[in-house]
Each structure stands twice: as C-alpha cells, then as structure tokens.
Amino acid sequence: MTSTAPDVSTPAGIIRLCNAFCDAKALLTAVELDLFTKLHSGSATEEQLRKSLALHGRGLGDFLNLLVALGLLEKEGDRYRNASGADRYLVTNLPTYVGGFMHRANNNLYPAWGLLTEALKTGKPQAEGDFEQVIANPKVLGQFIRMMDALTQVLGPQLIEAFEWSEFKTMLDIGGCRGNMASQIVKANPDLYGHVFDLPPMKPFFTEHMATLGLTDRLEFHGGNVFHDDLPSADLVVLGHILHDFDRDHRKRILQKAAASVNPGGTLLVYDRMLDEDPRHVENLVISIDMLLVSDGGSEYPASEVREHAAEVGFTDFTSKPLGDYDTLVVLRRPA
C-alpha cells in the first residue's frame, strides 16, 4: 500500500510536508498527556481539560483544535470529545489500545529522527542507549513491551485470518515478547499449544500476561538468546518484526536457526514491513530508517532475501502475500 502524501509539485505542498512532523508531535503529546483517556468518559470544555491535565492554558485551544483538524477529536459548541478512532485505540487499558507504540515513538524515535543527518553521515544509531539498557530497566522494558503489544494487537487478527492453522499442533513465536501475538493465535485455535522464545527478562511480563488471559496451561516461555541458545522445535515457527533489527548476515543466521527448529513437514512464517521494488512505500521506508536510527545494522528487506536464506537449508515451498496495511507474510514449508 502506498501512503498519501502532499502534492510536492507546489510550494504549498512542499511546506505542508515540511510541517508534517508537527502533526505527529501533536498526536504524541496528546497520548503523553493521556488526553484521550480523560475524554473517554465524556466531553469536556477547554477549561475543564486545562485543570484536569494540569496545563498552563496558553496555546491549549489551538492544540485541541489542531487535534480536531487531524480527526482525533470532535468539537460541538465549546466541548471536545474523542473521535471514534481515538476513542477506540488511544484510551489506556482498553484491549485495543495502541498508545504503547506512541510512547516509544515519542521517547525514542522522535528525538532520534532529529539526528538523521548524523546517522546518514556516520551509519551509526542515534537513539539514546541500546537494547541492553532497555531490558535492564523494568520501566523502560515495560514501555517497549507495550509498544510491541500495540503492533501485535492490530496485526494478530489479520495474521489469524490470513493463514490456515488447523493442521498444526504446536507453534513457536521467536522474539514473542510477553506472548501477546501467541496468545491471540492459541485462543483462536483451541488444539494448538504455544511456545514463546525471548530474552529471560521478558519472563515475568509473560507470566503475568498469561495469568491475566487464563492461558498459563497453553503457552510456555523459553528464555534465551537466539544466537547462542537452543530453540524449542514446533510444527509451526513464527518470526515477526524481528529480522529487521539486524543486518543481512545476522538475519540469515536467525532465519536459518528458526528453520532448523521447524518439525519435518512443518511451516515457517515470517512477517515484517518488507520492501519491494516500488520506492513509494513510504511507511515501510520510514520504518527502515527507524532501524538505521536505533540499531547497529538493522533495516527492512525484500521477501526475496527470506526465500534465498531458507532455500539454502532445504525449504522449497515459498509463498508471500500482503498482511494488513503494510506487512508482508512469507510462508515457507519444510519438506517432510
């Protein structure tokens, strides 16, 4: 899917594109303030919002009206309320909440994009800290997990619908965080038993999440490092939004190790914001630059790279198709 962009053949369109970061920051700030949660219970005036959010007041009316213009709020008389999308996806504690991604973008990606010139000159990441620091801080790790949940909460139903699961008895989600994607899959497939492999600090978050969902007896956590530790075997192995964190050589190592954990006759699923020959896929190119800014060698990649690496270890059946708005799903069969 290509993204809609301003008409950059005109000065007005170029300036509108230049100011697009302002729209993004307005959304990120509203999520940071938890504005949409405040308005979930009902509409409010500007003054009521000023008091409840502990704001100064200067610029607040313009800020709220910008959110109206962006389609995130609606205004009737002097009262503001959430637009339908914001009320469904940006209210804390709703199961459809995707604000975890917004918090991560606000705290990590937004500052890093201000250093894009330096990243292009040096090839080095610009975000503060690395993932080792993320996992060492439970609060920061919690923010990362909520970001991942935001993505899998949207993509989960689409993945479940896009693939036939009934022939499999066991599944493994590599880099599955606290099991949010795996939990959706096993809930939709009562005969499927799931495994999640991720770094050991994820385990307490996994245990808590499974207890809340009532899935303790259907999903099992395995802690380790994908480069150094053994993976559980399964009929179906999933690699989602993991490979883009690494350079091509490391992607090959992970994919071929994942392929080795697939039982004979089983399937490997890979999904990511993959690139193709069309240079207009703005969203996926943005995500690829995100990886420049926050990782040592990560980037998005074409589906053909997945096929090449899998073929080297004997996978012969390869299909790919769109998944959701921006992802590509690659299905690889291991010979029996």
C-alpha positions as a Python dict, from the first residue, in 0.01 Angstrom:
ca = {
    (1, 'M'): (0, 0, 0),
    (2, 'T'): (134, 343, -88),
    (3, 'S'): (88, 632, 153),
    (4, 'T'): (-92, 953, 63),
    (5, 'A'): (149, 1245, 55),
    (6, 'P'): (105, 1617, -11),
    (7, 'D'): (134, 1740, -367),
    (8, 'V'): (503, 1829, -368),
    (9, 'S'): (483, 1981, -715),
    (10, 'T'): (365, 2303, -545),
    (11, 'P'): (527, 2527, -280),
    (12, 'A'): (224, 2479, -54),
    (13, 'G'): (254, 2102, -77),
    (14, 'I'): (625, 2109, 0),
    (15, 'I'): (567, 2329, 305),
    (16, 'R'): (281, 2103, 420),
    (17, 'L'): (516, 1804, 401),
    (18, 'C'): (780, 2005, 588),
    (19, 'N'): (532, 2062, 871),
    (20, 'A'): (409, 1701, 890),
    (21, 'F'): (631, 1644, 1193),
    (22, 'C'): (413, 1897, 1377),
    (23, 'D'): (104, 1681, 1323),
    (24, 'A'): (288, 1379, 1456),
    (25, 'K'): (413, 1561, 1764),
    (26, 'A'): (60, 1686, 1839),
    (27, 'L'): (-61, 1324, 1846),
    (28, 'L'): (235, 1206, 2054),
    (29, 'T'): (183, 1487, 2305),
    (30, 'A'): (-188, 1411, 2337),
    (31, 'V'): (-104, 1048, 2416),
    (32, 'E'): (168, 1156, 2660),
    (33, 'L'): (-89, 1373, 2841),
    (34, 'D'): (-339, 1083, 2832),
    (35, 'L'): (-591, 1326, 2685),
    (36, 'F'): (-796, 1060, 2509),
    (37, 'T'): (-839, 861, 2830),
    (38, 'K'): (-965, 1176, 3005),
    (39, 'L'): (-1226, 1225, 2732),
    (40, 'H'): (-1336, 860, 2718),
    (41, 'S'): (-1591, 915, 2994),
    (42, 'G'): (-1745, 1218, 2822),
    (43, 'S'): (-1686, 1553, 2656),
    (44, 'A'): (-1517, 1844, 2831),
    (45, 'T'): (-1454, 2214, 2782),
    (46, 'E'): (-1112, 2364, 2728),
    (47, 'E'): (-1106, 2492, 3085),
    (48, 'Q'): (-1203, 2154, 3227),
    (49, 'L'): (-923, 1991, 3032),
    (50, 'R'): (-677, 2257, 3142),
    (51, 'K'): (-750, 2179, 3505),
    (52, 'S'): (-766, 1800, 3477),
    (53, 'L'): (-441, 1783, 3279),
    (54, 'A'): (-266, 2046, 3497),
    (55, 'L'): (-179, 2268, 3199),
    (56, 'H'): (-96, 2638, 3180),
    (57, 'G'): (-364, 2721, 2927),
    (58, 'R'): (-170, 2923, 2673),
    (59, 'G'): (-197, 2752, 2334),
    (60, 'L'): (-435, 2485, 2463),
    (61, 'G'): (-727, 2595, 2246),
    (62, 'D'): (-511, 2583, 1934),
    (63, 'F'): (-373, 2244, 2036),
    (64, 'L'): (-721, 2099, 2085),
    (65, 'N'): (-843, 2248, 1759),
    (66, 'L'): (-543, 2103, 1576),
    (67, 'L'): (-643, 1761, 1708),
    (68, 'V'): (-994, 1830, 1574),
    (69, 'A'): (-848, 1922, 1235),
    (70, 'L'): (-644, 1599, 1238),
    (71, 'G'): (-958, 1395, 1301),
    (72, 'L'): (-860, 1283, 1651),
    (73, 'L'): (-1111, 1498, 1839),
    (74, 'E'): (-1456, 1636, 1761),
    (75, 'K'): (-1594, 1969, 1882),
    (76, 'E'): (-1954, 2068, 1949),
    (77, 'G'): (-2009, 2416, 2088),
    (78, 'D'): (-1737, 2467, 2348),
    (79, 'R'): (-1697, 2096, 2428),
    (80, 'Y'): (-1444, 1845, 2294),
    (81, 'R'): (-1485, 1469, 2269),
    (82, 'N'): (-1286, 1183, 2123),
    (83, 'A'): (-1335, 1096, 1758),
    (84, 'S'): (-1422, 730, 1706),
    (85, 'G'): (-1069, 612, 1618),
    (86, 'A'): (-908, 788, 1913),
    (87, 'D'): (-1175, 656, 2149),
    (88, 'R'): (-1112, 300, 2035),
    (89, 'Y'): (-736, 289, 2000),
    (90, 'L'): (-589, 562, 2224),
    (91, 'V'): (-764, 506, 2557),
    (92, 'T'): (-537, 346, 2817),
    (93, 'N'): (-634, -3, 2938),
    (94, 'L'): (-871, -78, 2653),
    (95, 'P'): (-772, -406, 2482),
    (96, 'T'): (-749, -219, 2150),
    (97, 'Y'): (-503, 42, 2286),
    (98, 'V'): (-206, 117, 2056),
    (99, 'G'): (-65, 404, 2259),
    (100, 'G'): (232, 196, 2368),
    (101, 'F'): (377, 250, 2023),
    (102, 'M'): (316, 625, 2059),
    (103, 'H'): (506, 641, 2389),
    (104, 'R'): (802, 458, 2238),
    (105, 'A'): (794, 684, 1933),
    (106, 'N'): (778, 995, 2149),
    (107, 'N'): (1058, 894, 2385),
    (108, 'N'): (1290, 720, 2143),
    (109, 'L'): (1218, 765, 1774),
    (110, 'Y'): (1117, 1132, 1768),
    (111, 'P'): (1445, 1255, 1922),
    (112, 'A'): (1645, 1014, 1703),
    (113, 'W'): (1491, 1147, 1381),
    (114, 'G'): (1625, 1489, 1475),
    (115, 'L'): (1970, 1335, 1423),
    (116, 'L'): (1902, 1176, 1085),
    (117, 'T'): (2175, 1380, 913),
    (118, 'E'): (2433, 1248, 1158),
    (119, 'A'): (2308, 890, 1109),
    (120, 'L'): (2342, 919, 732),
    (121, 'K'): (2693, 1062, 766),
    (122, 'T'): (2817, 805, 1014),
    (123, 'G'): (2594, 499, 967),
    (124, 'K'): (2563, 482, 1344),
    (125, 'P'): (2243, 467, 1554),
    (126, 'Q'): (2136, 791, 1718),
    (127, 'A'): (1884, 680, 1981),
    (128, 'E'): (1999, 709, 2341),
    (129, 'G'): (2102, 376, 2491),
    (130, 'D'): (2086, 29, 2338),
    (131, 'F'): (1857, -267, 2393),
    (132, 'E'): (2076, -399, 2674),
    (133, 'Q'): (1987, -83, 2866),
    (134, 'V'): (1620, -128, 2778),
    (135, 'I'): (1599, -477, 2923),
    (136, 'A'): (1797, -374, 3232),
    (137, 'N'): (1533, -117, 3329),
    (138, 'P'): (1190, -271, 3407),
    (139, 'K'): (1010, 59, 3347),
    (140, 'V'): (1169, 112, 3005),
    (141, 'L'): (1124, -256, 2920),
    (142, 'G'): (757, -221, 3009),
    (143, 'Q'): (728, 67, 2761),
    (144, 'F'): (891, -146, 2491),
    (145, 'I'): (655, -434, 2563),
    (146, 'R'): (352, -206, 2539),
    (147, 'M'): (482, -85, 2203),
    (148, 'M'): (509, -443, 2080),
    (149, 'D'): (162, -521, 2215),
    (150, 'A'): (26, -223, 2022),
    (151, 'L'): (159, -371, 1698),
    (152, 'T'): (55, -731, 1762),
    (153, 'Q'): (-290, -629, 1887),
    (154, 'V'): (-363, -485, 1543),
    (155, 'L'): (-181, -747, 1337),
    (156, 'G'): (-290, -1055, 1533),
    (157, 'P'): (-644, -1090, 1393),
    (158, 'Q'): (-511, -1028, 1042),
    (159, 'L'): (-246, -1300, 1076),
    (160, 'I'): (-501, -1546, 1217),
    (161, 'E'): (-730, -1484, 921),
    (162, 'A'): (-450, -1498, 663),
    (163, 'F'): (-329, -1849, 746),
    (164, 'E'): (-476, -2196, 798),
    (165, 'W'): (-373, -2316, 1145),
    (166, 'S'): (-576, -2634, 1188),
    (167, 'E'): (-310, -2881, 1067),
    (168, 'F'): (-62, -2781, 1339),
    (169, 'K'): (-40, -2897, 1700),
    (170, 'T'): (249, -2683, 1827),
    (171, 'M'): (376, -2334, 1748),
    (172, 'L'): (679, -2129, 1846),
    (173, 'D'): (693, -1749, 1836),
    (174, 'I'): (1059, -1641, 1830),
    (175, 'G'): (1108, -1298, 1985),
    (176, 'G'): (747, -1318, 2100),
    (177, 'C'): (790, -1068, 2385),
    (178, 'R'): (531, -1136, 2656),
    (179, 'G'): (327, -1364, 2429),
    (180, 'N'): (65, -1120, 2304),
    (181, 'M'): (67, -1249, 1946),
    (182, 'A'): (95, -1613, 2050),
    (183, 'S'): (-194, -1572, 2293),
    (184, 'Q'): (-422, -1447, 2018),
    (185, 'I'): (-325, -1740, 1795),
    (186, 'V'): (-382, -2014, 2056),
    (187, 'K'): (-710, -1858, 2171),
    (188, 'A'): (-834, -1876, 1812),
    (189, 'N'): (-709, -2237, 1775),
    (190, 'P'): (-805, -2449, 2078),
    (191, 'D'): (-599, -2752, 1968),
    (192, 'L'): (-275, -2553, 1938),
    (193, 'Y'): (-10, -2544, 2213),
    (194, 'G'): (226, -2248, 2204),
    (195, 'H'): (587, -2169, 2294),
    (196, 'V'): (739, -1820, 2318),
    (197, 'F'): (1115, -1768, 2298),
    (198, 'D'): (1264, -1436, 2408),
    (199, 'L'): (1525, -1286, 2639),
    (200, 'P'): (1495, -1400, 3004),
    (201, 'P'): (1389, -1057, 3142),
    (202, 'M'): (1064, -1094, 2945),
    (203, 'K'): (953, -1392, 3154),
    (204, 'P'): (785, -1205, 3446),
    (205, 'F'): (585, -998, 3196),
    (206, 'F'): (488, -1318, 3012),
    (207, 'T'): (384, -1496, 3331),
    (208, 'E'): (167, -1205, 3441),
    (209, 'H'): (7, -1168, 3097),
    (210, 'M'): (-75, -1539, 3064),
    (211, 'A'): (-229, -1545, 3411),
    (212, 'T'): (-447, -1249, 3322),
    (213, 'L'): (-558, -1415, 2997),
    (214, 'G'): (-610, -1756, 3158),
    (215, 'L'): (-363, -1922, 2919),
    (216, 'T'): (-98, -2049, 3162),
    (217, 'D'): (-161, -2410, 3058),
    (218, 'R'): (-147, -2339, 2684),
    (219, 'L'): (162, -2123, 2642),
    (220, 'E'): (515, -2184, 2768),
    (221, 'F'): (803, -1934, 2792),
    (222, 'H'): (1163, -2020, 2699),
    (223, 'G'): (1430, -1767, 2791),
    (224, 'G'): (1749, -1731, 2593),
    (225, 'N'): (1948, -1559, 2321),
    (226, 'V'): (1856, -1664, 1967),
    (227, 'F'): (2221, -1656, 1859),
    (228, 'H'): (2355, -1872, 2141),
    (229, 'D'): (2076, -2090, 2284),
    (230, 'D'): (1873, -2382, 2153),
    (231, 'L'): (1522, -2317, 2026),
    (232, 'P'): (1226, -2545, 2102),
    (233, 'S'): (1102, -2738, 1800),
    (234, 'A'): (747, -2693, 1673),
    (235, 'D'): (522, -2773, 1379),
    (236, 'L'): (486, -2401, 1309),
    (237, 'V'): (750, -2136, 1379),
    (238, 'V'): (682, -1762, 1361),
    (239, 'L'): (934, -1479, 1309),
    (240, 'G'): (754, -1147, 1322),
    (241, 'H'): (909, -797, 1329),
    (242, 'I'): (1241, -948, 1443),
    (243, 'L'): (1468, -979, 1141),
    (244, 'H'): (1462, -606, 1063),
    (245, 'D'): (1651, -540, 1388),
    (246, 'F'): (1965, -689, 1230),
    (247, 'D'): (2191, -668, 926),
    (248, 'R'): (2170, -919, 642),
    (249, 'D'): (2424, -1165, 783),
    (250, 'H'): (2253, -1176, 1123),
    (251, 'R'): (1911, -1206, 958),
    (252, 'K'): (2041, -1511, 775),
    (253, 'R'): (2165, -1669, 1099),
    (254, 'I'): (1835, -1614, 1277),
    (255, 'L'): (1621, -1731, 989),
    (256, 'Q'): (1821, -2047, 932),
    (257, 'K'): (1820, -2128, 1302),
    (258, 'A'): (1444, -2077, 1308),
    (259, 'A'): (1412, -2301, 1003),
    (260, 'A'): (1603, -2577, 1182),
    (261, 'S'): (1351, -2567, 1468),
    (262, 'V'): (1059, -2645, 1232),
    (263, 'N'): (949, -3007, 1254),
    (264, 'P'): (966, -3203, 924),
    (265, 'G'): (662, -3119, 714),
    (266, 'G'): (608, -2804, 918),
    (267, 'T'): (596, -2437, 829),
    (268, 'L'): (795, -2121, 897),
    (269, 'L'): (605, -1790, 890),
    (270, 'V'): (795, -1463, 853),
    (271, 'Y'): (622, -1127, 861),
    (272, 'D'): (774, -782, 854),
    (273, 'R'): (745, -439, 688),
    (274, 'M'): (929, -576, 387),
    (275, 'L'): (1049, -369, 95),
    (276, 'D'): (997, -434, -274),
    (277, 'E'): (1098, -265, -595),
    (278, 'D'): (834, 10, -559),
    (279, 'P'): (1007, 311, -399),
    (280, 'R'): (675, 471, -300),
    (281, 'H'): (601, 257, 6),
    (282, 'V'): (656, 548, 241),
    (283, 'E'): (557, 374, 565),
    (284, 'N'): (795, 82, 523),
    (285, 'L'): (1081, 307, 416),
    (286, 'V'): (1022, 515, 729),
    (287, 'I'): (1041, 200, 943),
    (288, 'S'): (1364, 101, 768),
    (289, 'I'): (1515, 440, 855),
    (290, 'D'): (1389, 390, 1212),
    (291, 'M'): (1616, 86, 1221),
    (292, 'L'): (1909, 297, 1098),
    (293, 'L'): (1849, 533, 1388),
    (294, 'V'): (1800, 278, 1667),
    (295, 'S'): (2007, -29, 1572),
    (296, 'D'): (2364, -113, 1473),
    (297, 'G'): (2276, -269, 1137),
    (298, 'G'): (1902, -318, 1107),
    (299, 'S'): (1685, -238, 806),
    (300, 'E'): (1381, -365, 625),
    (301, 'Y'): (1448, -617, 347),
    (302, 'P'): (1274, -779, 48),
    (303, 'A'): (1082, -1107, 65),
    (304, 'S'): (1330, -1250, -187),
    (305, 'E'): (1601, -1238, 82),
    (306, 'V'): (1390, -1464, 306),
    (307, 'R'): (1343, -1708, 21),
    (308, 'E'): (1716, -1712, -55),
    (309, 'H'): (1820, -1787, 304),
    (310, 'A'): (1551, -2054, 352),
    (311, 'A'): (1636, -2228, 24),
    (312, 'E'): (1994, -2273, 143),
    (313, 'V'): (1866, -2501, 422),
    (314, 'G'): (1627, -2705, 209),
    (315, 'F'): (1298, -2515, 216),
    (316, 'T'): (1143, -2546, -129),
    (317, 'D'): (784, -2423, -96),
    (318, 'F'): (767, -2042, -80),
    (319, 'T'): (469, -1804, -98),
    (320, 'S'): (429, -1441, 2),
    (321, 'K'): (131, -1208, 29),
    (322, 'P'): (33, -877, 189),
    (323, 'L'): (-57, -884, 557),
    (324, 'G'): (-259, -593, 692),
    (325, 'D'): (-183, -247, 561),
    (326, 'Y'): (197, -260, 542),
    (327, 'D'): (336, -603, 629),
    (328, 'T'): (429, -893, 403),
    (329, 'L'): (371, -1253, 514),
    (330, 'V'): (614, -1514, 383),
    (331, 'V'): (514, -1881, 417),
    (332, 'L'): (788, -2144, 392),
    (333, 'R'): (728, -2520, 404),
    (334, 'R'): (988, -2767, 527),
    (335, 'P'): (984, -3098, 335),
    (336, 'A'): (854, -3395, 537),
}
